[in-house]
Steps between C-alpha positions, in 0.01 A plus 500: 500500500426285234211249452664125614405232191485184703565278304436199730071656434560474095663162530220355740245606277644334198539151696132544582437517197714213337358256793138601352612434181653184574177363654310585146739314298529184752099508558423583137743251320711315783795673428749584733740771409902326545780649577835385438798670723860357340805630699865364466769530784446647866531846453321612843311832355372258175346205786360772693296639186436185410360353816314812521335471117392158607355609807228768290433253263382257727283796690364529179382138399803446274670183441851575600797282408811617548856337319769523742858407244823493594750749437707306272157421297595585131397665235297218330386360781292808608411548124312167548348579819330824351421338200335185659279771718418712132352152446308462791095623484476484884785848520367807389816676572876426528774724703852425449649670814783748450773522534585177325908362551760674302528183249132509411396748224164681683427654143413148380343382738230800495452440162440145539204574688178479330340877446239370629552383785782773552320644809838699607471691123847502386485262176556715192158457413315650809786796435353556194167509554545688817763796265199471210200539760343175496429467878202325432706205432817590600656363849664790662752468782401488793714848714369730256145358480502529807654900499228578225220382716618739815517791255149433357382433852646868552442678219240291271546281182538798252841691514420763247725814516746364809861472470644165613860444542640153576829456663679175375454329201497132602315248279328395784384808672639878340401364074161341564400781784540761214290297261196431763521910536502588121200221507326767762573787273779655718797696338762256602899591546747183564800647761817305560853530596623705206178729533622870506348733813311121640394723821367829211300201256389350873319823586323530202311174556160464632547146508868362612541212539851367671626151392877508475598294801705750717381645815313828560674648167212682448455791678263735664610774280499281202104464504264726405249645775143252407696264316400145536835290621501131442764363628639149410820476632529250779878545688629370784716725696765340710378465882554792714681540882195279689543244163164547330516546115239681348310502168511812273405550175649713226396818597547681806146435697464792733625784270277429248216417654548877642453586085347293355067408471504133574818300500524109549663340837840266489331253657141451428455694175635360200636151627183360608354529140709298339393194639172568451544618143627173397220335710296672266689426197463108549126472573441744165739209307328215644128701428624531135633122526143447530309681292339761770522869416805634761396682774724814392 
């Protein structure tokens, strides 16, 4: 059986260490690393996430505000809520919840954002540093962070000679994932749904990573015995006879854990590091807000 990646270990460690660096900056220059949550409407998933990003920051001696706006909030409106926060020295970093109402344009929103305080990583210029290999810099989002740490923790920092394959090419988890693993010297492949032979290119992989949003399409068979599996994919699958739903991820747990060398859990391996990836990303934006070398 394969090795479990707990990512609820990973994710504790980073929070350690963004509460330690959080203490430097406030004890060394008085600054206290803000957070600014804005979500629009009541979508139940989006004030659960939300409640829950509030809840870390203030574990880890963030300022935490949090913009509640009505549905029917338009376009302008939240323009000049996110620019009135760019403006702000006291936030460090600004999340625009998604998704945003069908009459608001999410594109421009993003890329009202200031880079810099773009702790999520999606304005154009984090992409581009990120796709040119300025991580030093760059602000990368916070699910595939996350995934790069739990392959590092599994298989160290330099990728040299492995064959990654991603599955999914989101711009917020499948693009940037493929970057962070050219970064590491891997020999990166970008699978989708007009990939020919998916489950042939799948097996060739010693790093797969699943992030296409359907459950346990990935199969035992599909992975290649040692491979490393991380495994995005969060799905919730309808409740069964007794009425408990259950959590699954996009590739089929118990088959290839059978195969594979270490494989991530759906829940507890990816999810938990995305919080504390973007943790992370605001106390390194508030540390460079005041002049103090980043911790990372």
């Amino acid at each position: 059986m394969a090795t479990v990646i707990d990512g609820k270990v990973v994710a504790a460690d980073v929070v350690a260490k963004v509460k330690a660096e959080a203490d430097r900056l406030i004890a060394e220059t008085g600054v206290v690393p803000g957070i600014a949550v804005v979500i629009v409407g009541h979508d139940p998933a989006s004030q659960v996430y939300v409640a829950s990003k509030g809840k870390k920051a203030k574990e880890c001696g963030f300022n935490s505000i949090e913009h509640a706006l009505p549905a029917e909030t338009s376009e302008e409106e939240l323009v000049a809520v996110v620019e009135k926060l760019n403006a702000d020295p006291a936030i460090h970093g600004i999340l625009v919840q998604l998704p945003l109402p069908g009459h608001i344009d999410s594109g421009r929103i993003i890329q009202t954002i200031a880079p810099e305080k773009d702790v999520d990583g999606f304005h154009f210029i984090n992409v581009g540093k990120l796709g040119t290999g300025e991580l030093d810099t760059a602000f990368v989002p916070c699910t595939p962070a996350g995934s790069m740490l739990l392959i590092e923790r599994a298989l160290g920092r330099d990728l040299s000679g492995l064959s990654a394959v991603v599955v999914g090419r989101s711009n917020i988890v499948g693009k940037p994932m493929a970057n962070l693993l050219l970064n590491a010297n891997a020999t990166v492949t970008i699978a989708h749904s007009r990939t020919k032979d998916l489950p042939g290119l799948c097996r060739s992989a010693d790093i797969l990573v699943a992030a296409v949003g359907r459950p346990e399409m990935i199969k035992g068979d599909w992975v290649k015995p040692g491979a490393t599996v991380i495994d995005v994919g969060i799905n919730r699958l309808p409740a069964d006879a007794n009425g408990k739903a259950r959590l699954v991820g996009d590739v089929a747990y118990d088959e290839a854990a059978a195969t594979a060398g270490s494989i991530t859990p759906v829940p507890g391996g990816v999810g938990p590091m995305t919080i504390a990836l973007l943790m992370a990303n605001t106390v390194i934006s508030a540390s460079r807000a005041a002049g103090l070398v980043s911790w990372r």
